[in-house]
Short mmCIF file of C-alpha atoms and ligand atoms in Angstrom, two decimals:
data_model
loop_
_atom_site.label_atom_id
_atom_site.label_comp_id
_atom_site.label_asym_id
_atom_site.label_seq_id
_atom_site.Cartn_x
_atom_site.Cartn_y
_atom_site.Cartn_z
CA UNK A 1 9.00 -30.02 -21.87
CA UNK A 2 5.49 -31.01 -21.31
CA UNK A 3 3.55 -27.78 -20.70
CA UNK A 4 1.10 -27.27 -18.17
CA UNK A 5 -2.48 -26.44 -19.64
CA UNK A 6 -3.77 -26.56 -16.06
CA UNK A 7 -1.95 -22.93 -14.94
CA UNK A 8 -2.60 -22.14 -18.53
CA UNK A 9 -6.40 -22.56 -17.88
CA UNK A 10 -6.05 -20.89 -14.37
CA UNK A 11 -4.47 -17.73 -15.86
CA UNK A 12 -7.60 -17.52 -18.33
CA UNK A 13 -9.75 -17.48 -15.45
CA UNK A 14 -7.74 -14.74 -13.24
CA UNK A 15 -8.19 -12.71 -16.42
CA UNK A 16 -11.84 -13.25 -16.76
CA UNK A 17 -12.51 -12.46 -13.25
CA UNK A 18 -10.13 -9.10 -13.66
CA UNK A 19 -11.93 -8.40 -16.71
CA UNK A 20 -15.76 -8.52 -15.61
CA UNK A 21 -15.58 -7.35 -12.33
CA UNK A 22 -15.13 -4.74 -10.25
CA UNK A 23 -11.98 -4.44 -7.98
CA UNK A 24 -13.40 -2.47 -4.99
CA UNK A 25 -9.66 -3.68 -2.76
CA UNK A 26 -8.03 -0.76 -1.50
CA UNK A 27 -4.46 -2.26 -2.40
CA UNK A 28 -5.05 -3.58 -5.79
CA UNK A 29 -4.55 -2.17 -8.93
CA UNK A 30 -3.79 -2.90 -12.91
CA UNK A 31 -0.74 -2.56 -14.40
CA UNK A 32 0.75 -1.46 -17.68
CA UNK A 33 1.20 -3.83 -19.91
CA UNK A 34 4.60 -3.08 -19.91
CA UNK A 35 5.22 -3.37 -16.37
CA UNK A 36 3.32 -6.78 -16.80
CA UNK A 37 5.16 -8.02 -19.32
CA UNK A 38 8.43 -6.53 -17.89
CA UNK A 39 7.74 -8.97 -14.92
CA UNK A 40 7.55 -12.04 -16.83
CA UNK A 41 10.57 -11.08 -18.60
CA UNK A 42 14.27 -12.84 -19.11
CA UNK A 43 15.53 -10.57 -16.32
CA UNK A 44 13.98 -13.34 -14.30
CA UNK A 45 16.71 -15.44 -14.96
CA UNK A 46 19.66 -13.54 -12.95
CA UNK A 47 21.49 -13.62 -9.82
CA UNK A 48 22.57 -10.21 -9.28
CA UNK A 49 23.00 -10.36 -5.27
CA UNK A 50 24.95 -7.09 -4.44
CA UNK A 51 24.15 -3.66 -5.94
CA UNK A 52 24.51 -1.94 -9.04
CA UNK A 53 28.34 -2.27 -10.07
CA UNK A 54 28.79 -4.17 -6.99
CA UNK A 55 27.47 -7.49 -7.65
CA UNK A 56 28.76 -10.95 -6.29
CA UNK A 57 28.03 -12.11 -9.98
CA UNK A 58 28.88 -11.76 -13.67
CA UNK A 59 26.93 -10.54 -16.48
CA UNK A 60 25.34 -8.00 -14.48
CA UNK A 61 25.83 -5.53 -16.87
CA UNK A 62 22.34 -5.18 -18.57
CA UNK A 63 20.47 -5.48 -14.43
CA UNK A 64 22.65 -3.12 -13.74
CA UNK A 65 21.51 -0.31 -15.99
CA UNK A 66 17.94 -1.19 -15.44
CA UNK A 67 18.10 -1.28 -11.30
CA UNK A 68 20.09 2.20 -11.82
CA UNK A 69 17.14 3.45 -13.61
CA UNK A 70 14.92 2.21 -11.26
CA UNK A 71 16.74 4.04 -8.47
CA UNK A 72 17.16 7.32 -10.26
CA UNK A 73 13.70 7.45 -11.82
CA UNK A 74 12.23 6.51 -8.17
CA UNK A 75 14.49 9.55 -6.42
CA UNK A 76 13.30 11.94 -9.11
CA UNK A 77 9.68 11.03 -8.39
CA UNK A 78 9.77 11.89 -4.79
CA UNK A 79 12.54 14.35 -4.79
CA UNK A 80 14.12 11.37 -2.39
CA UNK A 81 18.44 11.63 -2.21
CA UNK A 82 18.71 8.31 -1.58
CA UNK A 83 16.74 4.99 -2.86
CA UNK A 84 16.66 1.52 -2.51
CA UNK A 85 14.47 -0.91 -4.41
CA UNK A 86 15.09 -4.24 -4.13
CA UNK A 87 12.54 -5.10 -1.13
CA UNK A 88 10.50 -8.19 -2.08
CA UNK A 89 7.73 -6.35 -0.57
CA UNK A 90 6.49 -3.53 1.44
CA UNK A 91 6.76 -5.80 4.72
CA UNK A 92 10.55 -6.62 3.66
CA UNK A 93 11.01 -3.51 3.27
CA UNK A 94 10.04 -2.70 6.72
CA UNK A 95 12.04 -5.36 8.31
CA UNK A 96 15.00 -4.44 6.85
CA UNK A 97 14.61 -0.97 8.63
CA UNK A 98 14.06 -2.67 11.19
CA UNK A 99 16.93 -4.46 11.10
CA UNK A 100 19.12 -1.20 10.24
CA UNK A 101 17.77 0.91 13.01
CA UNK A 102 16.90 -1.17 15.75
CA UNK A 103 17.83 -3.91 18.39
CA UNK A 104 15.84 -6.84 19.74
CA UNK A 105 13.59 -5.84 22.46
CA UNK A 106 14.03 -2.08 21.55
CA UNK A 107 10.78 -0.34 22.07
CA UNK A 108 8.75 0.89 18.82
CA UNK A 109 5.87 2.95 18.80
CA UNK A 110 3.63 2.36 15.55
CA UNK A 111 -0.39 2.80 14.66
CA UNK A 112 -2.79 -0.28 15.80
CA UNK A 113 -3.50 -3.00 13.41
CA UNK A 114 -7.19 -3.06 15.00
CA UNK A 115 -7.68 0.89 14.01
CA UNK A 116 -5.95 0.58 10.32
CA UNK A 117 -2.13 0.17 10.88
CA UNK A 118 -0.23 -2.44 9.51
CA UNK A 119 0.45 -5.81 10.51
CA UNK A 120 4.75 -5.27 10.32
CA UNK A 121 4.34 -2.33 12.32
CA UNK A 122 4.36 -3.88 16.24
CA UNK A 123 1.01 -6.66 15.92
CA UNK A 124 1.80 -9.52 18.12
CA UNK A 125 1.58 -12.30 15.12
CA UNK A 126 4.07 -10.56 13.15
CA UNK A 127 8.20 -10.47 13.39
CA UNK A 128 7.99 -6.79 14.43
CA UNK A 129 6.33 -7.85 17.48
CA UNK A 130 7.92 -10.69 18.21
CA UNK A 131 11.35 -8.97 18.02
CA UNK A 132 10.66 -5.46 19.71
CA UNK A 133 8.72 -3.80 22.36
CA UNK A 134 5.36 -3.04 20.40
CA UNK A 135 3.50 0.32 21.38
CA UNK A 136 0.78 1.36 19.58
CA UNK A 137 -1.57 4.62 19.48
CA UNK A 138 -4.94 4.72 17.39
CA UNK A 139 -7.92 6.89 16.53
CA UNK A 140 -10.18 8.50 18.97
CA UNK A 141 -13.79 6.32 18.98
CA UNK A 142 -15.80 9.19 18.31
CA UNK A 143 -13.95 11.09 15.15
CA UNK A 144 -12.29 8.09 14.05
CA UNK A 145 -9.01 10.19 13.94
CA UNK A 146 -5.53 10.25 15.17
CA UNK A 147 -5.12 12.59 18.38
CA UNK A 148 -1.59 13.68 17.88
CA UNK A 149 -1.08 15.01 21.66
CA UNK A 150 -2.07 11.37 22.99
CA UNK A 151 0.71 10.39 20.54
CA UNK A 152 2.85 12.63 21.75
CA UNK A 153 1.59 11.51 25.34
CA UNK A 154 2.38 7.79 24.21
CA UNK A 155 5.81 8.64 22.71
CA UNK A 156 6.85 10.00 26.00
CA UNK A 157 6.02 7.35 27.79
CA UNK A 158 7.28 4.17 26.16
CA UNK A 159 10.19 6.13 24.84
CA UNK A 160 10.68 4.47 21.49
CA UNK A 161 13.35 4.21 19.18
CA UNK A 162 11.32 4.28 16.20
CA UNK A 163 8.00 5.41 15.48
CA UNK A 164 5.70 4.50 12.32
CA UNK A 165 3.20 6.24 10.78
CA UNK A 166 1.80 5.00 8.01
CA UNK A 167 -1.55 2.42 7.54
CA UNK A 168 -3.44 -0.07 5.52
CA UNK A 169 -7.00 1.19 6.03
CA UNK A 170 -6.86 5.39 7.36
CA UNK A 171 -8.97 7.35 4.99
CA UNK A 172 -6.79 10.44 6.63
CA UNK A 173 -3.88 12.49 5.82
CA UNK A 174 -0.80 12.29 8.19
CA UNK A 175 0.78 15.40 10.04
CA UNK A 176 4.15 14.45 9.50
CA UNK A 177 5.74 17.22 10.79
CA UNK A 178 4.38 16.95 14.41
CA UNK A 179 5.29 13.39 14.17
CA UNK A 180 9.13 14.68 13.43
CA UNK A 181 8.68 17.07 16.59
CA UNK A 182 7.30 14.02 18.63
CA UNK A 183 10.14 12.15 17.32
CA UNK A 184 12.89 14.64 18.32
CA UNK A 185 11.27 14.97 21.46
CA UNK A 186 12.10 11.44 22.56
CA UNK A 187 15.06 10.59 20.66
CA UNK A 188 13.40 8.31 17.98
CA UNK A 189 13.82 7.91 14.60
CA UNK A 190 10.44 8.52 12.28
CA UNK A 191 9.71 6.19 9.63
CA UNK A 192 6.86 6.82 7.65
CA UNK A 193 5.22 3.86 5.53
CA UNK A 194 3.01 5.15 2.85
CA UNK A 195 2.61 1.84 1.03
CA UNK A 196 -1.35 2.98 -0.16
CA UNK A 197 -1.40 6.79 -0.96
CA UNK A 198 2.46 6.59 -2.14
CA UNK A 199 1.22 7.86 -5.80
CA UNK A 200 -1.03 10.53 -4.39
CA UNK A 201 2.04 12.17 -2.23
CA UNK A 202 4.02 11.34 -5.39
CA UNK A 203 1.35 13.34 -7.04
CA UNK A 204 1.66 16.11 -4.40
CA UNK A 205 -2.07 15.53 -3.49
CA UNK A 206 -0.91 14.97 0.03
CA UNK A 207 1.37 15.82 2.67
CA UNK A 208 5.06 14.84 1.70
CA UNK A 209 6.43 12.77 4.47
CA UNK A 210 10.13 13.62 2.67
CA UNK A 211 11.03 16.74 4.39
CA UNK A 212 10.21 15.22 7.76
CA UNK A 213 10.28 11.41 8.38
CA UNK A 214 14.06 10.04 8.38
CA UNK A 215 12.88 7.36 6.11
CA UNK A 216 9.87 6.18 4.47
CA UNK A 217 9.16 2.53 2.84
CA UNK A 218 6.64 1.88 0.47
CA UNK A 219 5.06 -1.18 -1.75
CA UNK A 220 5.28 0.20 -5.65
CA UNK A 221 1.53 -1.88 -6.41
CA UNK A 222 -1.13 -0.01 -5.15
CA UNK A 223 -1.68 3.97 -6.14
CA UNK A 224 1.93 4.02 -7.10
CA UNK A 225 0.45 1.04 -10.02
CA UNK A 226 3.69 -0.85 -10.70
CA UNK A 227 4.95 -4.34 -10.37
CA UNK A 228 3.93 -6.24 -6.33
CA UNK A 229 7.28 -5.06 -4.21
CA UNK A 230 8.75 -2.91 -2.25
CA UNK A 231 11.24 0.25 -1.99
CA UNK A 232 13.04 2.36 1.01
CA UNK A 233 14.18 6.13 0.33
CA UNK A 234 15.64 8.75 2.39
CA UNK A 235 14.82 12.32 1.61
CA UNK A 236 18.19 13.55 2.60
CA UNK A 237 20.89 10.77 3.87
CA UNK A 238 22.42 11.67 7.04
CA UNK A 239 25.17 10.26 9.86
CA UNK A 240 23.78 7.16 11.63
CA UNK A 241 23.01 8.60 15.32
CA UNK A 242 24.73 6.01 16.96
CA UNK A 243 28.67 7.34 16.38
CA UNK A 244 28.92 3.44 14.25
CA UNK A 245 32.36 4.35 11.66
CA UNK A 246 33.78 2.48 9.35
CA UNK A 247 37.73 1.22 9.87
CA UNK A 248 38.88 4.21 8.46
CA UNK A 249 37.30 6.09 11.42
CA UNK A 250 34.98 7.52 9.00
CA UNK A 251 31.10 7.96 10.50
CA UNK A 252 28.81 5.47 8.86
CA UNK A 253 25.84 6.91 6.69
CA UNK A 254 21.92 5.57 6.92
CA UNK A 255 22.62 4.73 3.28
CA UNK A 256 24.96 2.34 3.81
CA UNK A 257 22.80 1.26 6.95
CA UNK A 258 19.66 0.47 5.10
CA UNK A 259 21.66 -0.67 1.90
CA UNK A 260 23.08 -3.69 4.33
CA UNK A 261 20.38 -4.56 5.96
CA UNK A 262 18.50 -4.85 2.54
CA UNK A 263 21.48 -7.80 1.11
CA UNK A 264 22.68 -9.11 2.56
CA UNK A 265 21.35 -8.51 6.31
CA UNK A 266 17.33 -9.60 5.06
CA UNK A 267 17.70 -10.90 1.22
CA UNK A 268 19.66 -12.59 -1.11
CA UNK A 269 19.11 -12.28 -4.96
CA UNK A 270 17.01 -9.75 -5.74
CA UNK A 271 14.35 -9.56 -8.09
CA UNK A 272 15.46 -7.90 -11.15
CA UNK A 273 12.87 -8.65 -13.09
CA UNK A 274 10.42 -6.87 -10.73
CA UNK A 275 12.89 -4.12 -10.16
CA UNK A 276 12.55 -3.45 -14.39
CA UNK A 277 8.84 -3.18 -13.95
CA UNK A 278 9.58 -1.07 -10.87
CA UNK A 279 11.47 1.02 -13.47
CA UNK A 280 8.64 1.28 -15.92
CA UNK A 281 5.90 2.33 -13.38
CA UNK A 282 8.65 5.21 -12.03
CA UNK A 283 9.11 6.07 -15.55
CA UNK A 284 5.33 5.74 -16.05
CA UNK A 285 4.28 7.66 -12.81
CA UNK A 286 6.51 10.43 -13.74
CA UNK A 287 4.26 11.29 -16.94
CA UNK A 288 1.32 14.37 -16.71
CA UNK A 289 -1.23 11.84 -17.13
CA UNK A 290 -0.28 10.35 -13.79
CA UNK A 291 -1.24 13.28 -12.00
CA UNK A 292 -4.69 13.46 -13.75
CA UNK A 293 -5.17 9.75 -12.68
CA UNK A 294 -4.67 10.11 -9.14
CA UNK A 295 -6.78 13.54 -8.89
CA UNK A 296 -9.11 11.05 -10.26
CA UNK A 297 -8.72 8.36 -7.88
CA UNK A 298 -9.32 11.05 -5.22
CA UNK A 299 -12.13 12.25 -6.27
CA UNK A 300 -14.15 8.86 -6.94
CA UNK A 301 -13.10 7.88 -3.35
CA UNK A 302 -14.53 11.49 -2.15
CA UNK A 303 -18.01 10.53 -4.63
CA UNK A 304 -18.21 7.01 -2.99
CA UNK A 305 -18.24 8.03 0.50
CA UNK A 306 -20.93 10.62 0.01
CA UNK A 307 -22.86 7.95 -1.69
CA UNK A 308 -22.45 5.82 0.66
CA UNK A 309 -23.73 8.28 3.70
CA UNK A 310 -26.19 8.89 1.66
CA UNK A 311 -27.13 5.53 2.02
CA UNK A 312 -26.85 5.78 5.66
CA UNK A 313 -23.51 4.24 6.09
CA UNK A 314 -21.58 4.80 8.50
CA UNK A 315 -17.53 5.67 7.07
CA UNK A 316 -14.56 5.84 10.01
CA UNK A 317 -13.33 9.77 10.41
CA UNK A 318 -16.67 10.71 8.10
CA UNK A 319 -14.84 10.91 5.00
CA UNK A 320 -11.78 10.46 2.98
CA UNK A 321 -8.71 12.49 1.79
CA UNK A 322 -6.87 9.72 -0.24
CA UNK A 323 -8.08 6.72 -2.04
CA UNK A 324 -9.63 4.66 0.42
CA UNK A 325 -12.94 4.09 2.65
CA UNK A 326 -13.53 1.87 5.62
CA UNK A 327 -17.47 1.19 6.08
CA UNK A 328 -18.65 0.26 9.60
CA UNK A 329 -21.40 -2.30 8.84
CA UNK A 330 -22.73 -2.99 12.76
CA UNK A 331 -25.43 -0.08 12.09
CA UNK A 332 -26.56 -2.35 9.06
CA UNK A 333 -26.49 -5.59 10.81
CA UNK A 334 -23.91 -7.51 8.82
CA UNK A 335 -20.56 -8.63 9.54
CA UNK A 336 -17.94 -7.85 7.20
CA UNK A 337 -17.50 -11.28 6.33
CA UNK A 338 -20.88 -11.55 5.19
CA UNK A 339 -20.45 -8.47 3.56
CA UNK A 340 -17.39 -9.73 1.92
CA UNK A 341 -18.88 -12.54 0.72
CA UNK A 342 -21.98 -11.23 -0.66
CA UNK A 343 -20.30 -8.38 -2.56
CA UNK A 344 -17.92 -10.80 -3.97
CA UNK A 345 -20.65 -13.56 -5.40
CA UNK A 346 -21.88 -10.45 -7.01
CA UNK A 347 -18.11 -9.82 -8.52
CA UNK A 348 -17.44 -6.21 -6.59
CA UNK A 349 -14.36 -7.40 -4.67
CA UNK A 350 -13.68 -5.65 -1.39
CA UNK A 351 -11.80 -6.82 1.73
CA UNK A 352 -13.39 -7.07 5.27
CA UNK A 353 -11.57 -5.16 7.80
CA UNK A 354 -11.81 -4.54 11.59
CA UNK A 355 -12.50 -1.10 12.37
CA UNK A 356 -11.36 1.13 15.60
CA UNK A 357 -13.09 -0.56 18.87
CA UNK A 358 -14.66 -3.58 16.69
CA UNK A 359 -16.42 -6.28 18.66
CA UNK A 360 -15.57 -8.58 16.11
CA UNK A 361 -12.42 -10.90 15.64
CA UNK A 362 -10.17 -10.41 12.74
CA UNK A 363 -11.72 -13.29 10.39
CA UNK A 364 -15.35 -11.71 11.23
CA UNK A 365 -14.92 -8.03 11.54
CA UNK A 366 -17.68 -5.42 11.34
CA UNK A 367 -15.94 -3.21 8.52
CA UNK A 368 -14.94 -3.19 5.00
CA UNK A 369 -12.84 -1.43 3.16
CA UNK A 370 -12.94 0.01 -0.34
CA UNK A 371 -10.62 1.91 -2.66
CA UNK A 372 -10.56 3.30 -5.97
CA UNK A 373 -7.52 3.07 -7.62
CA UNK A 374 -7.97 0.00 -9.62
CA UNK A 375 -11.56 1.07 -10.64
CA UNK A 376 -10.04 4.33 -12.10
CA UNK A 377 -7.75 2.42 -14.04
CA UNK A 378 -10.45 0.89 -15.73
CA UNK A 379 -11.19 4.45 -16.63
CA UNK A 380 -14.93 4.88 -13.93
CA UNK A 381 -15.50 8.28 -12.87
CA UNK A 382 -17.73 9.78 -9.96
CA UNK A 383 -20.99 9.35 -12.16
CA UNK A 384 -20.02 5.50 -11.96
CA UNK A 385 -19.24 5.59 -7.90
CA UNK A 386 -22.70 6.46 -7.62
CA UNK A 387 -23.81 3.35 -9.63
CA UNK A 388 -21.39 0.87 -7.70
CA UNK A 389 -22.84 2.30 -4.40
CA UNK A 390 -26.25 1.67 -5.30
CA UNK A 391 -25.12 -1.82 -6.25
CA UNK A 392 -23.53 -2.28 -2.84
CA UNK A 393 -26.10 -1.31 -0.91
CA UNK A 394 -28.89 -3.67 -3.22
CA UNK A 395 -26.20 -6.50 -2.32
CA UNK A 396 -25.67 -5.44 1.54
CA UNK A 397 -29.14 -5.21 2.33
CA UNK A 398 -29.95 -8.54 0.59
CA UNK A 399 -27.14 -11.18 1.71
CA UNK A 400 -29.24 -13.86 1.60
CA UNK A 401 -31.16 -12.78 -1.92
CA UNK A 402 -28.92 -14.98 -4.79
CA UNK A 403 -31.74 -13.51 -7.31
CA UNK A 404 -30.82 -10.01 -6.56
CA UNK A 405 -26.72 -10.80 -6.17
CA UNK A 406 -27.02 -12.42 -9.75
CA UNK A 407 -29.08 -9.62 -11.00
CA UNK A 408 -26.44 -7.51 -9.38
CA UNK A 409 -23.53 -9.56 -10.35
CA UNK A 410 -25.23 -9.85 -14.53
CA UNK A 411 -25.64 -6.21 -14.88
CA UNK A 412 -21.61 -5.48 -13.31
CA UNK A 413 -20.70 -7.99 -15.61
CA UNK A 414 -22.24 -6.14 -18.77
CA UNK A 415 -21.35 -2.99 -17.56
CA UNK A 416 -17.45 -3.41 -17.14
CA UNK A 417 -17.31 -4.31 -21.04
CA UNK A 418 -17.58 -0.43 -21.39
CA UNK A 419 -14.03 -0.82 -20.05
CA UNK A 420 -11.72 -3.50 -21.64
CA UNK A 421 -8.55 -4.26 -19.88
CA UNK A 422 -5.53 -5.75 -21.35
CA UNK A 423 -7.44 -5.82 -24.69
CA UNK A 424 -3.76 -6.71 -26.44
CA UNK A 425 -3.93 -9.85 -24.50
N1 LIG B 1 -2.32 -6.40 2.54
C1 LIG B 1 -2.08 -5.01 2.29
C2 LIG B 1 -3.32 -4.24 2.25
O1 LIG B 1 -4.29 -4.79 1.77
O2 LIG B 1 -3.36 -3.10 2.68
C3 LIG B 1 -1.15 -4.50 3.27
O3 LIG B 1 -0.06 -5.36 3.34
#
């Protein structure tokens, strides 16, 4: 087999660019090298459609262990009864909910893209919208939070069948339990997504959505640090609502619900390789020095945004509680996209975002957003948020300057050799 030097080459360069710079995206962080290396493993090479001890193939026997890890190491680190983890992804994972709970053109009731939600949850250019009745509620302009008796007001009057809460860029906590109320109130279903803090609830540093939300989805890459997928848990299993039974007469549980709509109702084969890794971040996440991690992540994102105000920024709800920022740039005069690109010639890598109200479209935007997880990998503390702010704002208030985003870029570049990652590789 000839073998190809050119991915060989490419995978150098990822590497280097991992290595010397600093990852600023809320939703990124570094693996163990065991969960790395547990994803580019031999389990890549099975069909295992079905689930543990229940597979439509042989020689199982080995993926079967390891996915039965996965599950019970996953339930143990949420205190979750039931757990699936074979989504692809944390937008799989939703659809297959979805697909369990809901029927076309049934009204859903989830958090705006445009103030932080999540694309899967209702937007217009996504399946979710496409297939249901999207309603959304958002954040009030002026505190940049979530107004829980307009969602209440909302819930009322679309009368969904499921509501989200969940997002990809809300620096907030979530009240979860007057979510369940609002729920119960119209006859919905709650499904929480907590695909970004999921190892900082884990970690009890926020509200668990377990006792509450009738199920909760998650991606296993960001806080929670494992391999890029996707998982679906139930805190307690219950009776589907809808009187479905089986042959024997006997009512139908969500587990079985969500189990099917998983394989074979969204997926075939599932990734067993990835499900390993899921097992080794579970197993990983369930150590003491987890905990310490994410009170660190916390606290860096907490030393960032008063940095950054410092600076005059302007940060969405005026602070954070979990790992993540989004910066409103229009009092600076830059677009995201500008910002994006200037921070990233200078090797801090951050994602533009819209933020509540923006005036901008979605490939402009007038926000960015930053998180900390990956940066406290690396092993930076809150001394070191104050030194990536400053750099921020020398690159933000000089877009057009390449002298000062090399300067910028030369001194990140020596600095993050304080902090070797993968050094084994
Ligand atoms: N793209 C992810 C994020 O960055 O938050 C969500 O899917």
């Amino acid at each position: 087999m000839q073998h190809d030097y050119a991915i060989e080459q490419l995978l150098k360069d990822e590497l280097n660019r991992q290595r010397h710079g600093l990852e600023l995206i809320a939703s990124e962080n570094f693996t163990s090298l065991q969960v790395m290396q547990t994803m580019g493993s031999c389990f890549s090479n099975k069909y295992a459609e079905g689930y543990p001890g229940k597979r439509y193939y042989g020689g199982c026997e080995v993926v079967d262990k390891a996915e039965t890890l996965a599950i019970e190491r996953l339930k143990k680190l949420f205190g979750a009864e039931y757990a699936n983890v074979q989504p692809h992804s944390g937008a799989q994972a939703n659809a297959a909910v979805f697909l369990g709970v809901l029927k076309p053109g049934d009204p859903i009731l989830g958090f705006d893209l445009s103030h932080g939600g999540h694309l899967s949850h209702g937007s217009p250019v996504n399946f979710s919208g496409k297939v249901y009745q999207a309603n959304f509620y958002g954040v009030e302009e002026h505190s940049g939070l979530i107004d829980m008796d307009k969602v209440e007001q909302k819930a009322m009057e679309v009368k969904p069948k499921l509501i989200i809460c969940g997002a990809s860029a809300y620096s907030r906590d979530w009240d979860y339990q007057r979510f369940r109320s609002i729920a119960d109130k119209v006859g919905a279903l709650l499904l929480a997504d907590i695909a970004h803090p999921a190892g900082l609830i884990a970690t009890q540093l926020l509200n668990d959505p377990l006792p509450h939300c009738h199920i909760i989805t998650s991606t296993t890459h960001k806080t929670l640090r494992g391999p890029r997928g996707g998982i679906i848990m139930m805190g307690k299993n219950f009776e589907n609502p809808w009187g479905r039974t089986t042959k024997a007469g006997k009512p139908i549980m969500m587990s079985d619900i969500l189990n099917s709509a998983v394989f074979p109702g969204m997926q075939g084969g599932p990734l067993e390789h990835i499900i390993a890794a899921k097992a080794v971040a579970f197993h990983e996440a369930l150590q003491d020095d987890y905990k310490d991690y994410t009170q660190r992540v916390v606290k860096n994102a907490q030393a960032m945004v008063k940095a950054l105000m410092e600076k005059g920024y302007k940060i969405i709800s005026d602070g954070t509680d979990n790992h993540l920022m989004l910066i409103d740039l229009r009092n600076k005069g830059v677009t995201g996209k500008v910002a994006e690109q200037a921070l990233v010639k200078a090797e801090l890598t951050v994602n533009k975002n819209m933020v509540p109200f923006d005036d901008q479209s979605p490939m402009i935007t007038s926000g960015i957003r930053i998180g900390t997880a990956a940066i406290t990998t690396r092993g930076l503390d809150e001394k070191d948020c104050h030194q990536i702010v400053n750099w921020i704002d020398q690159v933000i208030t000089n877009v057009e300057n390449d002298t000062t985003i090399n300067k910028v870029k030369a001194e990140i570049n020596e600095f993050m050799q304080q902090y070797p990652l993968y050094p084994e590789l």
